[in-house]
């Protein structure tokens, strides 16, 4: 079937390109280590500020999207990414990090709202048997942004490896992120979107501020959300270690960009490969979840084992005065392969997490809140991790923390997987209060009253 504007897949692809241009560029910038600066302290402090506000607005993001809709919330949120990238130009010229840290805090607000809207679209628009595929389509497009963002510093700094990214790279990021913000306006009102079987993606009741506040509070006593909490907390914790202590500490600037091309490329491969399992009708949903859990478990233990081996090779803390260039194959091959495998593991982890959440319900409003909770608790872990980097906690201790946190998340992750039902509650049959739900009118937002 060809793509139509109001088709659910078309909308997932559009939001994928928004994230390609906004968080995709942010990921590329972050992946260079320290926001592309020789000294990562400013970038680490900015990320701490970012994830601190992200904690709050991640949790609140689902309610905000339910109240105001997806188009304008994504549009406004996109510009916070451009502000953050642009702040590094000021840092380049003044050496003062205050603006970058403030821009990080503002980005946390925008990112929390944007990701709640994105997650709601990605996991509630497809049919149950298509959720793994839609997650993969999104993840491929989104991480293509990281690939392109890796090409920029690699190409621009190829013959001028100064240690920090040039103004030209940051300006390119700002332009692309502004384009992503405007692309948010291209999204269709959810009330008009249909699945490929002709069903509406939106069949929920109207909401208001009081209801949203109450439903957000309920998340913190929901056994399934509490079961996912360790997984949420861990799911971005490892970025500080991977970006700063492997890519940022071991490699020169152009090689960091080179590495990110393959890091984010591996994310595309990982999400696509896992989708074949997550949507495989030959297995029950619970069995698919258990197998995917096993894959994630093995992959991350291999990654952390490889990281320990790398640490033992560079026991001084992975900080090299003679940084590795990609052309020095004898030194570069092993660390680059490990870094690329980190990207593959991240895609497996994130795709699996989104699939679990999508398997818990088909309700747009409920899934917006679930995704918001996931992103909020994820950012809580991220804020702590980036501050560990800013405080120069030893690389070995950061590695141990990552491995231990993953181990802690395993039992509760398996508990939630074991609770997955073969079919989520059909939309339109019953809601939390037991009443029958109603379809949207022509309003865009999930929370706008008629």
XYZ file of C-alpha atoms in Angstrom:
450
model
C 0.000 0.000 0.000
C 1.352 3.400 -0.900
C 1.854 6.001 1.773
C -0.950 8.517 2.304
C -0.642 11.663 4.371
C -3.174 10.597 7.006
C -1.798 7.048 7.193
C -0.293 6.075 10.568
C 3.029 4.991 9.024
C 3.351 8.321 7.206
C 2.994 10.142 10.511
C 5.605 7.929 12.174
C 7.971 8.661 9.275
C 7.370 12.417 9.620
C 8.101 12.368 13.349
C 11.138 10.246 12.527
C 12.481 13.034 10.328
C 11.730 15.604 13.037
C 13.873 13.555 15.399
C 16.447 13.023 12.634
C 16.924 16.808 12.548
C 16.551 17.660 16.251
C 17.553 14.958 18.771
C 19.486 13.166 16.007
C 21.765 16.191 15.614
C 21.970 16.540 19.398
C 23.067 12.913 19.653
C 25.713 13.480 17.017
C 26.997 16.506 18.925
C 26.979 14.684 22.249
C 28.613 11.653 20.684
C 31.749 13.651 19.876
C 32.395 13.829 23.629
C 31.906 16.979 25.707
C 29.645 18.550 23.082
C 32.593 18.653 20.687
C 34.872 20.520 23.130
C 38.393 19.490 24.052
C 37.479 19.919 27.731
C 34.239 17.985 28.402
C 33.425 19.787 31.681
C 31.069 22.383 30.156
C 29.282 19.735 28.105
C 28.909 17.457 31.119
C 27.484 20.258 33.278
C 25.118 21.272 30.465
C 23.944 17.677 30.162
C 23.397 17.506 33.909
C 21.199 20.618 33.687
C 19.452 19.188 30.635
C 18.586 15.864 32.215
C 17.595 17.494 35.507
C 14.807 19.477 33.830
C 14.124 16.524 31.525
C 13.236 14.463 34.618
C 10.370 16.822 35.430
C 9.174 17.577 31.916
C 9.637 13.991 30.804
C 7.122 12.884 33.428
C 4.857 15.858 32.671
C 5.390 15.596 28.930
C 2.622 13.082 28.327
C 0.095 15.314 30.092
C 1.271 18.390 28.152
C 0.922 16.547 24.847
C -2.507 15.245 25.849
C -3.594 18.806 26.621
C -2.065 20.715 23.701
C -1.569 18.168 20.922
C 1.448 16.955 18.991
C 2.072 19.591 16.322
C 2.630 22.758 18.336
C 4.379 20.996 21.215
C 6.898 19.429 18.804
C 7.286 22.709 16.883
C 8.165 24.686 20.001
C 10.344 21.951 21.456
C 12.459 21.707 18.310
C 13.897 25.204 18.749
C 15.327 24.293 22.153
C 17.720 21.938 20.339
C 18.891 24.763 18.074
C 19.436 27.041 21.086
C 21.604 24.410 22.750
C 23.798 23.821 19.690
C 24.143 27.554 19.133
C 25.298 28.081 22.717
C 28.576 26.302 21.921
C 29.494 29.094 19.482
C 29.364 31.483 22.441
C 31.456 29.020 24.460
C 34.042 28.821 21.651
C 34.525 32.603 21.690
C 34.245 33.408 25.390
C 35.212 30.250 27.233
C 32.231 30.876 29.542
C 29.931 27.893 30.059
C 26.988 29.616 31.783
C 24.968 30.107 28.579
C 25.552 26.518 27.481
C 24.423 25.199 30.881
C 21.288 27.400 30.801
C 20.560 26.276 27.233
C 20.903 22.676 28.435
C 18.268 23.278 31.116
C 15.907 24.806 28.532
C 16.538 21.886 26.192
C 15.514 19.505 28.958
C 12.073 21.129 28.980
C 11.695 20.865 25.207
C 13.120 17.373 24.964
C 10.791 16.005 27.631
C 7.752 17.253 25.722
C 9.048 16.281 22.272
C 9.881 12.717 23.270
C 6.506 12.219 24.953
C 4.795 13.261 21.705
C 7.125 11.143 19.599
C 6.682 8.075 21.781
C 2.903 8.365 21.793
C 2.854 8.509 17.986
C 5.320 5.654 17.580
C 3.748 3.103 19.915
C 0.025 3.962 19.722
C -0.450 4.582 15.985
C 0.433 1.071 14.686
C -1.634 -2.073 15.095
C -0.402 -4.471 17.771
C 1.338 -6.741 15.271
C 3.167 -3.778 13.690
C 4.654 -2.071 16.744
C 8.134 -3.564 16.398
C 8.226 -2.577 12.720
C 7.099 1.001 13.370
C 9.670 1.371 16.161
C 12.341 0.148 13.734
C 11.252 2.558 10.984
C 11.423 5.437 13.426
C 14.750 4.343 14.883
C 16.332 4.000 11.445
C 15.262 7.498 10.325
C 16.079 9.084 13.684
C 19.578 7.608 13.853
C 20.271 8.574 10.286
C 20.510 12.019 11.884
C 23.357 10.768 14.045
C 25.085 9.358 10.968
C 24.783 12.661 9.088
C 25.779 14.517 12.250
C 28.878 12.342 12.470
C 29.816 13.165 8.889
C 29.759 16.931 9.620
C 32.597 17.074 12.196
C 34.517 14.391 10.312
C 34.411 16.337 7.048
C 34.779 19.879 8.405
C 37.605 18.993 10.797
C 39.326 16.516 8.487
C 42.300 18.796 7.785
C 42.001 20.989 10.889
C 41.975 18.845 13.993
C 42.009 21.652 16.574
C 40.615 19.623 19.468
C 37.189 21.328 19.559
C 34.508 21.624 16.880
C 34.565 24.752 14.728
C 31.796 27.369 14.601
C 30.839 26.061 11.155
C 29.876 22.669 12.578
C 27.703 24.241 15.285
C 26.023 26.561 12.759
C 25.205 23.551 10.575
C 23.584 21.856 13.585
C 21.519 24.988 14.363
C 20.189 25.244 10.803
C 19.216 21.576 10.659
C 17.511 21.683 14.058
C 15.437 24.737 13.080
C 14.314 22.808 9.998
C 13.251 19.952 12.277
C 11.170 22.286 14.439
C 9.243 23.555 11.419
C 8.724 19.986 10.200
C 6.697 19.346 13.370
C 3.937 21.458 11.840
C 3.652 18.906 9.023
C 2.150 16.332 11.398
C -1.549 15.650 10.932
C -4.042 16.111 13.782
C -4.352 12.701 15.480
C -8.121 12.753 14.969
C -7.594 12.442 11.215
C -4.980 9.663 11.253
C -6.002 6.114 10.349
C -4.251 2.767 10.347
C -3.897 0.740 7.165
C -6.938 -1.333 8.168
C -9.066 1.833 8.174
C -9.390 2.133 11.950
C -8.822 5.453 13.712
C -5.698 5.782 15.834
C -7.564 7.951 18.342
C -10.459 6.623 20.349
C -10.117 8.209 23.768
C -12.021 10.560 26.002
C -11.260 14.260 26.275
C -9.058 15.250 29.170
C -8.275 18.232 31.368
C -5.548 19.469 33.680
C -7.025 17.895 36.807
C -7.387 14.467 35.218
C -3.865 14.604 33.803
C -2.402 15.572 37.186
C -4.174 12.662 38.862
C -3.119 10.173 36.176
C 0.527 11.304 36.403
C 0.507 10.680 40.166
C -0.950 7.207 39.606
C 2.096 6.258 37.544
C 4.203 6.199 40.696
C 2.059 3.499 42.282
C 1.540 1.498 39.088
C 3.309 -1.889 39.568
C 4.266 -2.127 35.892
C 5.784 1.368 35.836
C 7.658 0.662 39.047
C 8.878 -2.566 37.468
C 10.196 -0.600 34.498
C 11.821 2.072 36.660
C 15.294 0.420 36.937
C 15.280 -0.186 33.172
C 14.272 3.446 32.574
C 16.958 4.752 34.914
C 19.676 2.677 33.247
C 18.709 3.300 29.626
C 20.676 6.564 29.168
C 23.148 6.159 32.016
C 25.765 4.583 29.767
C 25.989 7.528 27.333
C 28.457 9.447 29.522
C 30.818 6.498 29.599
C 30.494 5.712 25.900
C 30.679 9.278 24.574
C 33.221 10.812 26.968
C 35.316 7.922 28.242
C 35.619 5.941 25.015
C 34.989 8.183 22.024
C 35.918 11.508 23.636
C 38.976 10.336 25.564
C 40.587 7.953 23.087
C 40.167 9.629 19.694
C 40.923 12.913 17.979
C 38.042 15.098 16.746
C 37.792 13.884 13.164
C 37.896 10.261 14.314
C 35.112 10.896 16.827
C 32.936 12.019 13.925
C 34.074 9.005 11.906
C 33.186 6.686 14.796
C 29.739 8.227 15.212
C 28.874 7.477 11.601
C 29.139 3.795 12.473
C 27.829 4.088 16.044
C 24.510 5.526 14.855
C 24.555 3.317 11.774
C 24.760 0.285 14.073
C 21.692 1.632 15.871
C 19.762 1.498 12.603
C 20.849 -2.096 12.004
C 20.037 -3.182 15.568
C 16.522 -1.738 15.583
C 15.726 -3.191 12.169
C 17.001 -6.658 13.072
C 15.117 -6.792 16.376
C 11.843 -5.776 14.702
C 11.687 -9.154 12.927
C 11.517 -10.859 16.325
C 9.193 -8.346 17.998
C 6.551 -8.696 15.258
C 7.004 -12.436 14.639
C 3.496 -13.908 14.775
C 4.843 -17.464 15.144
C 5.606 -16.730 18.792
C 3.322 -15.393 21.513
C 3.989 -11.812 22.589
C 5.334 -12.991 25.920
C 7.747 -15.411 24.231
C 8.948 -12.677 21.889
C 9.551 -10.496 24.922
C 11.508 -13.202 26.740
C 13.712 -13.891 23.695
C 14.358 -10.163 23.176
C 15.209 -9.878 26.866
C 17.762 -12.664 26.450
C 19.335 -10.904 23.454
C 19.639 -7.621 25.377
C 21.050 -9.435 28.420
C 23.783 -11.189 26.438
C 24.609 -8.121 24.330
C 25.148 -5.801 27.281
C 27.214 -8.237 29.282
C 29.457 -8.661 26.239
C 29.709 -4.880 25.831
C 30.658 -4.296 29.457
C 33.085 -7.198 29.348
C 34.731 -5.682 26.277
C 34.827 -2.295 27.992
C 36.649 -3.839 30.950
C 39.194 -5.354 28.568
C 39.678 -1.932 26.945
C 40.139 -0.353 30.362
C 42.797 -2.895 31.238
C 44.637 -1.965 28.030
C 44.528 1.728 28.966
C 44.544 1.620 32.806
C 45.360 5.342 33.116
C 41.667 6.014 32.494
C 41.402 5.900 28.712
C 42.740 9.471 28.560
C 45.442 9.599 25.893
C 47.810 12.461 25.190
C 48.467 10.930 21.776
C 44.871 10.466 20.662
C 44.038 7.725 18.198
C 43.344 8.570 14.566
C 41.183 6.287 12.458
C 44.074 5.825 10.007
C 46.172 4.184 12.748
C 44.451 0.845 12.238
C 46.612 -1.123 14.677
C 45.455 1.075 17.589
C 42.025 2.114 16.300
C 40.382 -1.146 15.208
C 39.565 -2.657 18.617
C 38.223 0.497 20.349
C 36.211 1.497 17.264
C 34.597 -1.948 17.027
C 33.690 -1.804 20.727
C 32.203 1.670 20.319
C 30.128 0.541 17.338
C 28.867 -2.446 19.351
C 27.823 0.024 22.068
C 25.588 1.678 19.463
C 24.118 -1.679 18.466
C 23.395 -2.501 22.113
C 21.733 0.863 22.700
C 19.333 0.266 19.799
C 18.435 -3.183 21.126
C 17.808 -1.770 24.600
C 15.748 1.239 23.510
C 13.703 -0.653 20.905
C 12.938 -3.362 23.443
C 11.904 -0.784 26.063
C 9.548 1.009 23.665
C 8.071 -2.306 22.522
C 7.358 -3.327 26.132
C 5.591 -0.039 26.808
C 3.633 -0.310 23.548
C 2.567 -3.836 24.516
C 0.975 -2.593 27.735
C -1.834 -0.608 26.086
C -3.273 0.794 22.862
C -4.663 3.938 24.519
C -3.044 7.127 23.150
C -3.398 9.110 26.340
C -2.183 6.318 28.592
C 0.800 5.582 26.351
C 1.728 9.277 26.266
C 1.931 9.171 30.068
C 3.854 5.867 30.059
C 6.380 7.222 27.566
C 6.684 10.414 29.601
C 7.408 8.378 32.722
C 10.000 6.334 30.819
C 11.757 9.434 29.485
C 11.590 11.212 32.845
C 13.143 8.350 34.804
C 15.632 7.786 31.972
C 16.697 11.409 32.325
C 17.034 11.034 36.094
C 19.696 8.423 35.442
C 21.256 10.547 32.718
C 21.533 13.598 34.995
C 23.442 11.584 37.585
C 25.686 9.964 34.974
C 26.687 13.271 33.355
C 27.468 14.752 36.762
C 29.704 11.772 37.529
C 31.602 12.702 34.385
C 31.722 16.384 35.370
C 33.100 15.427 38.799
C 35.774 13.311 37.073
C 34.743 10.042 38.693
C 37.245 7.431 37.540
C 36.480 5.598 34.334
C 36.635 2.219 36.070
C 34.070 3.306 38.660
C 31.765 4.582 35.897
C 32.087 1.234 34.120
C 31.307 -0.659 37.320
C 28.284 1.575 37.984
C 26.919 0.891 34.493
C 27.356 -2.859 34.784
C 25.826 -3.006 38.280
C 22.830 -0.863 37.277
C 22.168 -3.098 34.299
C 22.255 -6.134 36.600
C 19.802 -4.478 38.981
C 17.382 -3.734 36.114
C 17.299 -7.345 34.903
C 14.831 -8.934 37.419
C 12.229 -6.159 37.229
C 12.569 -5.987 33.437
C 11.812 -9.699 33.246
C 8.868 -9.236 35.632
C 7.212 -6.718 33.292
C 7.890 -8.903 30.258
C 6.226 -11.808 32.059
C 3.133 -9.673 32.638
C 2.676 -8.868 28.942
C -0.677 -10.063 27.593
C -1.235 -11.485 24.125
C -3.516 -8.551 23.315
C -3.727 -5.149 24.955
C -7.136 -3.781 25.870
C -8.838 -2.885 22.568
C -9.269 0.825 22.055
C -12.832 1.914 22.508
C -13.884 -1.020 24.696
C -13.108 0.204 28.157
C -10.979 2.717 29.997
C -9.524 3.031 33.426
C -12.827 4.175 34.851
C -14.692 1.327 33.168
C -16.618 3.533 30.788
C -16.695 3.343 27.037
C -14.364 5.769 25.302
C -15.286 8.246 22.617
C -13.567 9.345 19.457
C -11.963 12.735 19.013
C -13.646 15.517 17.196
C -11.592 17.683 14.865
C -9.355 18.983 17.632
C -5.687 18.148 17.284
C -4.728 17.546 20.895
C -5.633 14.617 23.014
C -6.630 17.007 25.735
C -8.508 19.823 24.074
C -12.124 20.087 25.098
C -14.761 20.544 22.425
